[in-house]
Amino acid sequence: MHPLTPLLLPPSSENLLLQQAQRLAGFSLGELAAIAGLQIPKDLKRDKGWIGMLLELWLGASAGSKPEQDFAALGVELKTIPVDRQGKPLETTFVCVAPLTGNTGVTWETSHVRHKLKRVLWVPVEGERQIPLADRRVGAPLLWSPNDDEEHQLRLDWEELMDMIVLGQVERITARHGEVLQLRPKAANSKALTEAIGAQGEPILTLPRGFYLKKNFTGALLARHFLLKT
DNA sequence: GGCTGATCATGT
DNA sequence: ACATGATCAGCC
C-alpha cells in the first residue's frame, strides 16, 4: 500500500491533472519507477523517451504514439523538460514534425505548432548527466499557455520558417533561423528521407524536420513561473 | 516512413 | 561550454 499511485485513466479536469503532477514533485525517478513497477535503464542513451513515458504513466496520459494532445479531452500537452540545478533547460523542446509539402493555405492560426502549444503541462526533471538516472528528481509542474508576447514570437518564427519551406528553401534552413522556434532534423538517422519542395518548385527528398523550442524561450517561461509567481 | 517520446555527441 | 545536426526505441 503506497500513498502515491499512478493515474489509471486520464484526469477529468485540468485541476486534477495539476494536482497529480504536484504530488510527484520531489520524488526521484527511481522511486516513481519502483512504485509503478518499471525497470529503470542505466542511462538514456538507448531510452531517450523514457522519462516522458514514465510521467505519462503517472499522469494517466494515453501512452505514446497518437498525433494528438496527451490529454485530448482537456486540450493539454505534456512536456517533460530536463533542467540544471538552477532550473534552466538543458535541451531544446521538440514540438511537432514540420510539414514540408501540402502547405497551401496553412496559417499560424491553423498550424500544428500553435495547436500543440496552446496549453502545456511542463514537468521539469533534473537532467544533469552526473546525476544517476534513478536519483534525478521531478520538479514542480507548470500549467502554461503562451501569453501575447510569446505567441507573437512563435508566430513570427513559424512564418519565417514556413515561408522558406513553401518557397523551396528548406535545405537552406539551419537551427540558427528563428529566435525562439527552430527547425532541425527529426529522424531515425541522417539517411531517412521525406518529400519536400525544391528551389525550382520540383519535388525533392530531404531529411524530415521538426519544430523545436529554443532554450531561451522555455527558460524564460519557467523562470517567469518560479521566480515571479506570487 | 512517420509519428510518439526525446537526448546524444561532435564541432566550433 | 554549448548549440547544431544526428540519433535511439516502439508502434502502426
mmCIF file of C-alpha atoms (C1' of nucleotides) in Angstrom:
data_model
loop_
_atom_site.group_PDB
_atom_site.id
_atom_site.type_symbol
_atom_site.label_atom_id
_atom_site.label_comp_id
_atom_site.label_asym_id
_atom_site.label_seq_id
_atom_site.Cartn_x
_atom_site.Cartn_y
_atom_site.Cartn_z
ATOM 1 C CA MET A 1 0.000 0.000 0.000
ATOM 2 C CA HIS A 2 1.558 3.229 -1.109
ATOM 3 C CA PRO A 3 0.022 6.677 -0.659
ATOM 4 C CA LEU A 4 1.154 7.632 -4.125
ATOM 5 C CA THR A 5 -0.161 5.777 -7.161
ATOM 6 C CA PRO A 6 -0.204 6.359 -10.933
ATOM 7 C CA LEU A 7 -3.432 7.550 -12.536
ATOM 8 C CA LEU A 8 -5.025 4.690 -14.434
ATOM 9 C CA LEU A 9 -7.261 6.949 -16.505
ATOM 10 C CA PRO A 10 -6.820 10.456 -17.873
ATOM 11 C CA PRO A 11 -7.751 13.013 -15.197
ATOM 12 C CA SER A 12 -11.182 14.523 -15.741
ATOM 13 C CA SER A 13 -10.079 18.095 -15.170
ATOM 14 C CA GLU A 14 -7.054 20.285 -15.527
ATOM 15 C CA ASN A 15 -7.038 20.801 -11.797
ATOM 16 C CA LEU A 16 -6.826 17.073 -11.075
ATOM 17 C CA LEU A 17 -4.037 16.740 -13.609
ATOM 18 C CA LEU A 18 -2.097 19.562 -11.996
ATOM 19 C CA GLN A 19 -2.691 18.149 -8.509
ATOM 20 C CA GLN A 20 -1.295 14.771 -9.501
ATOM 21 C CA ALA A 21 1.730 16.420 -11.100
ATOM 22 C CA GLN A 22 2.265 18.456 -7.930
ATOM 23 C CA ARG A 23 2.254 15.270 -5.855
ATOM 24 C CA LEU A 24 5.173 13.943 -7.899
ATOM 25 C CA ALA A 25 7.396 16.945 -7.190
ATOM 26 C CA GLY A 26 10.381 15.970 -5.077
ATOM 27 C CA PHE A 27 10.259 12.273 -5.853
ATOM 28 C CA SER A 28 13.137 10.669 -7.708
ATOM 29 C CA LEU A 29 12.747 8.788 -10.965
ATOM 30 C CA GLY A 30 13.906 5.651 -9.142
ATOM 31 C CA GLU A 31 11.092 5.996 -6.598
ATOM 32 C CA LEU A 32 8.452 6.640 -9.252
ATOM 33 C CA ALA A 33 9.667 3.751 -11.396
ATOM 34 C CA ALA A 34 9.683 1.376 -8.421
ATOM 35 C CA ILE A 35 6.156 2.256 -7.327
ATOM 36 C CA ALA A 36 4.949 1.844 -10.893
ATOM 37 C CA GLY A 37 6.826 -1.437 -11.254
ATOM 38 C CA LEU A 38 9.027 -0.241 -14.112
ATOM 39 C CA GLN A 39 12.596 -1.195 -14.829
ATOM 40 C CA ILE A 40 14.896 1.818 -14.934
ATOM 41 C CA PRO A 41 17.546 1.984 -17.657
ATOM 42 C CA LYS A 42 21.143 2.686 -16.599
ATOM 43 C CA ASP A 43 21.107 5.834 -18.729
ATOM 44 C CA LEU A 44 19.085 7.409 -21.515
ATOM 45 C CA LYS A 45 21.409 6.619 -24.431
ATOM 46 C CA ARG A 46 19.047 3.997 -25.798
ATOM 47 C CA ASP A 47 15.955 5.163 -23.935
ATOM 48 C CA LYS A 48 15.702 8.829 -24.780
ATOM 49 C CA GLY A 49 11.977 8.969 -24.256
ATOM 50 C CA TRP A 50 11.906 7.015 -21.013
ATOM 51 C CA ILE A 51 11.283 9.911 -18.633
ATOM 52 C CA GLY A 52 8.492 11.227 -20.806
ATOM 53 C CA MET A 53 6.817 7.829 -20.824
ATOM 54 C CA LEU A 54 7.220 7.450 -17.051
ATOM 55 C CA LEU A 55 5.472 10.767 -16.474
ATOM 56 C CA GLU A 56 2.755 9.866 -18.974
ATOM 57 C CA LEU A 57 2.082 6.751 -16.952
ATOM 58 C CA TRP A 58 1.962 8.629 -13.661
ATOM 59 C CA LEU A 59 -0.336 11.308 -15.006
ATOM 60 C CA GLY A 60 -2.721 8.992 -16.816
ATOM 61 C CA ALA A 61 -1.890 10.087 -20.335
ATOM 62 C CA SER A 62 -2.841 7.693 -23.067
ATOM 63 C CA ALA A 63 0.651 6.414 -23.797
ATOM 64 C CA GLY A 64 2.673 7.231 -26.797
ATOM 65 C CA SER A 65 2.039 7.211 -30.436
ATOM 66 C CA LYS A 66 -1.003 9.295 -31.238
ATOM 67 C CA PRO A 67 -0.796 12.572 -33.179
ATOM 68 C CA GLU A 68 -2.996 14.209 -30.553
ATOM 69 C CA GLN A 69 -2.503 16.111 -27.370
ATOM 70 C CA ASP A 70 -1.561 13.864 -24.452
ATOM 71 C CA PHE A 71 -4.767 14.809 -22.682
ATOM 72 C CA ALA A 72 -7.072 15.264 -25.640
ATOM 73 C CA ALA A 73 -10.215 15.757 -23.565
ATOM 74 C CA LEU A 74 -8.516 18.564 -21.642
ATOM 75 C CA GLY A 75 -6.662 20.013 -24.618
ATOM 76 C CA VAL A 76 -3.388 19.716 -22.706
ATOM 77 C CA GLU A 77 0.027 18.606 -23.953
ATOM 78 C CA LEU A 78 2.568 17.088 -21.524
ATOM 79 C CA LYS A 79 6.227 18.038 -21.828
ATOM 80 C CA THR A 80 8.980 16.885 -19.534
ATOM 81 C CA ILE A 81 11.980 19.187 -19.671
ATOM 82 C CA PRO A 82 15.473 18.418 -18.392
ATOM 83 C CA VAL A 83 16.843 21.233 -16.240
ATOM 84 C CA ASP A 84 20.078 22.031 -14.432
ATOM 85 C CA ARG A 85 20.347 22.794 -10.716
ATOM 86 C CA GLN A 86 19.243 26.365 -11.371
ATOM 87 C CA GLY A 87 16.133 25.191 -13.165
ATOM 88 C CA LYS A 88 17.412 26.190 -16.596
ATOM 89 C CA PRO A 89 16.674 23.950 -19.587
ATOM 90 C CA LEU A 90 19.428 21.584 -20.689
ATOM 91 C CA GLU A 91 17.812 20.736 -24.010
ATOM 92 C CA THR A 92 15.540 22.238 -26.622
ATOM 93 C CA THR A 93 11.948 21.007 -26.646
ATOM 94 C CA PHE A 94 10.508 19.111 -29.591
ATOM 95 C CA VAL A 95 7.093 20.440 -30.629
ATOM 96 C CA CYS A 96 5.970 18.589 -33.739
ATOM 97 C CA VAL A 97 7.060 17.403 -37.158
ATOM 98 C CA ALA A 98 7.243 20.118 -39.787
ATOM 99 C CA PRO A 99 5.023 19.684 -42.845
ATOM 100 C CA LEU A 100 7.273 20.116 -45.890
ATOM 101 C CA THR A 101 4.571 19.717 -48.559
ATOM 102 C CA GLY A 102 0.864 20.433 -48.831
ATOM 103 C CA ASN A 103 1.136 23.726 -47.036
ATOM 104 C CA THR A 104 -1.059 25.833 -49.305
ATOM 105 C CA GLY A 105 -3.482 27.730 -47.131
ATOM 106 C CA VAL A 106 -1.868 26.791 -43.822
ATOM 107 C CA THR A 107 -1.613 29.735 -41.448
ATOM 108 C CA TRP A 108 -0.275 30.220 -37.953
ATOM 109 C CA GLU A 109 -3.845 30.056 -36.684
ATOM 110 C CA THR A 110 -4.336 26.560 -38.099
ATOM 111 C CA SER A 111 -0.790 25.297 -37.539
ATOM 112 C CA HIS A 112 0.166 22.205 -35.579
ATOM 113 C CA VAL A 113 2.709 24.233 -33.618
ATOM 114 C CA ARG A 114 0.061 26.609 -32.303
ATOM 115 C CA HIS A 115 -2.301 23.748 -31.509
ATOM 116 C CA LYS A 116 0.353 21.781 -29.611
ATOM 117 C CA LEU A 117 1.454 24.781 -27.573
ATOM 118 C CA LYS A 118 -1.998 26.141 -26.748
ATOM 119 C CA ARG A 119 -1.852 24.538 -23.299
ATOM 120 C CA VAL A 120 1.174 22.657 -21.951
ATOM 121 C CA LEU A 121 1.877 20.951 -18.634
ATOM 122 C CA TRP A 122 5.621 21.414 -18.150
ATOM 123 C CA VAL A 123 7.292 18.988 -15.765
ATOM 124 C CA PRO A 124 10.917 19.889 -15.051
ATOM 125 C CA VAL A 125 13.199 16.970 -14.210
ATOM 126 C CA GLU A 126 16.800 17.144 -13.040
ATOM 127 C CA GLY A 127 18.800 16.333 -16.143
ATOM 128 C CA GLU A 128 22.487 16.675 -15.373
ATOM 129 C CA ARG A 129 24.257 13.579 -16.620
ATOM 130 C CA GLN A 130 26.385 13.387 -13.483
ATOM 131 C CA ILE A 131 23.218 12.560 -11.528
ATOM 132 C CA PRO A 132 22.354 8.854 -11.837
ATOM 133 C CA LEU A 133 19.061 8.490 -13.630
ATOM 134 C CA ALA A 134 17.346 6.884 -10.621
ATOM 135 C CA ASP A 135 18.395 9.784 -8.371
ATOM 136 C CA ARG A 136 17.106 12.583 -10.589
ATOM 137 C CA ARG A 137 14.161 14.359 -9.018
ATOM 138 C CA VAL A 138 10.947 15.646 -10.511
ATOM 139 C CA GLY A 139 10.328 19.352 -10.053
ATOM 140 C CA ALA A 140 7.212 21.429 -9.509
ATOM 141 C CA PRO A 141 4.970 21.427 -12.602
ATOM 142 C CA LEU A 142 3.715 24.423 -14.536
ATOM 143 C CA LEU A 143 0.472 24.582 -16.472
ATOM 144 C CA TRP A 144 1.158 27.130 -19.204
ATOM 145 C CA SER A 145 -0.372 28.865 -22.184
ATOM 146 C CA PRO A 146 1.547 31.340 -24.335
ATOM 147 C CA ASN A 147 0.941 34.985 -23.432
ATOM 148 C CA ASP A 148 0.530 37.566 -26.187
ATOM 149 C CA ASP A 149 4.264 38.251 -26.437
ATOM 150 C CA GLU A 150 5.154 34.574 -26.562
ATOM 151 C CA GLU A 151 2.542 33.835 -29.175
ATOM 152 C CA HIS A 152 3.814 36.731 -31.275
ATOM 153 C CA GLN A 153 7.401 35.472 -31.061
ATOM 154 C CA LEU A 154 6.312 31.995 -32.026
ATOM 155 C CA ARG A 155 4.198 33.217 -34.907
ATOM 156 C CA LEU A 156 6.985 35.333 -36.406
ATOM 157 C CA ASP A 157 9.463 32.451 -36.325
ATOM 158 C CA TRP A 158 6.912 29.964 -37.624
ATOM 159 C CA GLU A 159 6.010 32.258 -40.517
ATOM 160 C CA GLU A 160 9.652 32.795 -41.461
ATOM 161 C CA LEU A 161 10.377 29.071 -41.418
ATOM 162 C CA MET A 162 7.210 28.100 -43.249
ATOM 163 C CA ASP A 163 7.834 30.744 -45.907
ATOM 164 C CA MET A 164 11.229 29.196 -46.582
ATOM 165 C CA ILE A 165 9.731 25.699 -46.705
ATOM 166 C CA VAL A 166 6.998 26.736 -49.136
ATOM 167 C CA LEU A 167 9.481 28.643 -51.320
ATOM 168 C CA GLY A 168 11.703 25.596 -51.729
ATOM 169 C CA GLN A 169 14.402 26.773 -49.317
ATOM 170 C CA VAL A 170 14.091 24.024 -46.703
ATOM 171 C CA GLU A 171 17.665 22.858 -47.246
ATOM 172 C CA ARG A 172 18.945 26.371 -46.539
ATOM 173 C CA ILE A 173 17.257 26.440 -43.132
ATOM 174 C CA THR A 174 19.566 25.819 -40.189
ATOM 175 C CA ALA A 175 18.897 25.714 -36.467
ATOM 176 C CA ARG A 176 20.078 29.330 -36.349
ATOM 177 C CA HIS A 177 16.916 30.550 -38.015
ATOM 178 C CA GLY A 178 14.240 31.670 -35.576
ATOM 179 C CA GLU A 179 14.615 33.459 -32.265
ATOM 180 C CA VAL A 180 12.550 31.081 -30.131
ATOM 181 C CA LEU A 181 11.426 28.366 -32.559
ATOM 182 C CA GLN A 182 13.894 26.462 -34.695
ATOM 183 C CA LEU A 183 13.758 23.785 -37.399
ATOM 184 C CA ARG A 184 16.068 20.790 -37.022
ATOM 185 C CA PRO A 185 16.268 17.199 -38.254
ATOM 186 C CA LYS A 186 13.834 14.798 -36.643
ATOM 187 C CA ALA A 187 14.518 11.343 -37.986
ATOM 188 C CA ALA A 188 15.773 7.870 -37.248
ATOM 189 C CA ASN A 189 19.113 8.842 -38.803
ATOM 190 C CA SER A 190 20.624 11.041 -41.479
ATOM 191 C CA LYS A 191 19.573 8.641 -44.242
ATOM 192 C CA ALA A 192 15.842 8.993 -43.641
ATOM 193 C CA LEU A 193 14.187 10.944 -46.429
ATOM 194 C CA THR A 194 10.866 12.642 -46.961
ATOM 195 C CA GLU A 195 9.355 14.708 -49.739
ATOM 196 C CA ALA A 196 9.791 18.449 -49.866
ATOM 197 C CA ILE A 197 9.787 21.315 -52.353
ATOM 198 C CA GLY A 198 12.977 22.196 -54.242
ATOM 199 C CA ALA A 199 14.312 25.572 -55.304
ATOM 200 C CA GLN A 200 12.582 25.310 -58.697
ATOM 201 C CA GLY A 201 9.329 24.094 -57.176
ATOM 202 C CA GLU A 202 10.160 20.499 -58.033
ATOM 203 C CA PRO A 203 9.732 17.619 -55.572
ATOM 204 C CA ILE A 204 12.909 16.719 -53.706
ATOM 205 C CA LEU A 205 13.824 14.243 -50.969
ATOM 206 C CA THR A 206 15.242 15.687 -47.783
ATOM 207 C CA LEU A 207 15.700 14.925 -44.112
ATOM 208 C CA PRO A 208 12.487 15.073 -42.091
ATOM 209 C CA ARG A 209 12.425 18.139 -39.854
ATOM 210 C CA GLY A 210 10.785 19.070 -36.594
ATOM 211 C CA PHE A 211 9.993 22.314 -34.825
ATOM 212 C CA TYR A 212 11.837 22.785 -31.534
ATOM 213 C CA LEU A 213 11.541 25.446 -28.837
ATOM 214 C CA LYS A 214 14.887 27.028 -28.083
ATOM 215 C CA LYS A 215 16.164 27.091 -24.523
ATOM 216 C CA ASN A 216 15.855 30.867 -24.205
ATOM 217 C CA PHE A 217 12.108 30.532 -24.671
ATOM 218 C CA THR A 218 11.485 27.620 -22.317
ATOM 219 C CA GLY A 219 13.971 29.007 -19.808
ATOM 220 C CA ALA A 220 12.079 32.296 -19.697
ATOM 221 C CA LEU A 221 8.683 30.718 -19.231
ATOM 222 C CA LEU A 222 9.957 28.514 -16.415
ATOM 223 C CA ALA A 223 11.689 31.458 -14.769
ATOM 224 C CA ARG A 224 8.568 33.591 -15.006
ATOM 225 C CA HIS A 225 6.709 30.926 -13.106
ATOM 226 C CA PHE A 226 9.248 30.069 -10.457
ATOM 227 C CA LEU A 227 10.706 33.497 -9.799
ATOM 228 C CA LEU A 228 7.876 35.921 -10.432
ATOM 229 C CA LYS A 229 4.874 33.962 -9.312
ATOM 230 C CA THR A 230 3.277 35.151 -6.070
ATOM 231 C "C1'" DG B 1 8.234 6.223 -43.357
ATOM 232 C "C1'" DG B 2 6.087 8.911 -39.975
ATOM 233 C "C1'" DC B 3 4.516 9.567 -35.637
ATOM 234 C "C1'" DT B 4 5.185 9.386 -30.431
ATOM 235 C "C1'" DG B 5 8.717 10.156 -26.541
ATOM 236 C "C1'" DA B 6 13.269 12.934 -26.542
ATOM 237 C "C1'" DT B 7 18.795 13.130 -25.652
ATOM 238 C "C1'" DC B 8 23.337 12.244 -27.646
ATOM 239 C "C1'" DA B 9 27.773 13.650 -29.190
ATOM 240 C "C1'" DT B 10 30.571 16.230 -32.069
ATOM 241 C "C1'" DG B 11 32.188 20.600 -33.991
ATOM 242 C "C1'" DT B 12 33.057 25.191 -33.048
ATOM 243 C "C1'" DA C 1 30.807 25.257 -22.797
ATOM 244 C "C1'" DC C 2 27.276 24.976 -25.823
ATOM 245 C "C1'" DA C 3 24.164 24.558 -29.800
ATOM 246 C "C1'" DT C 4 23.596 22.003 -34.015
ATOM 247 C "C1'" DG C 5 22.965 18.176 -36.514
ATOM 248 C "C1'" DA C 6 22.444 13.241 -35.656
ATOM 249 C "C1'" DT C 7 20.464 9.686 -33.417
ATOM 250 C "C1'" DC C 8 17.580 5.944 -30.399
ATOM 251 C "C1'" DA C 9 13.271 2.990 -29.429
ATOM 252 C "C1'" DG C 10 8.471 1.442 -30.091
ATOM 253 C "C1'" DC C 11 4.120 1.419 -32.599
ATOM 254 C "C1'" DC C 12 1.430 1.458 -36.824
#
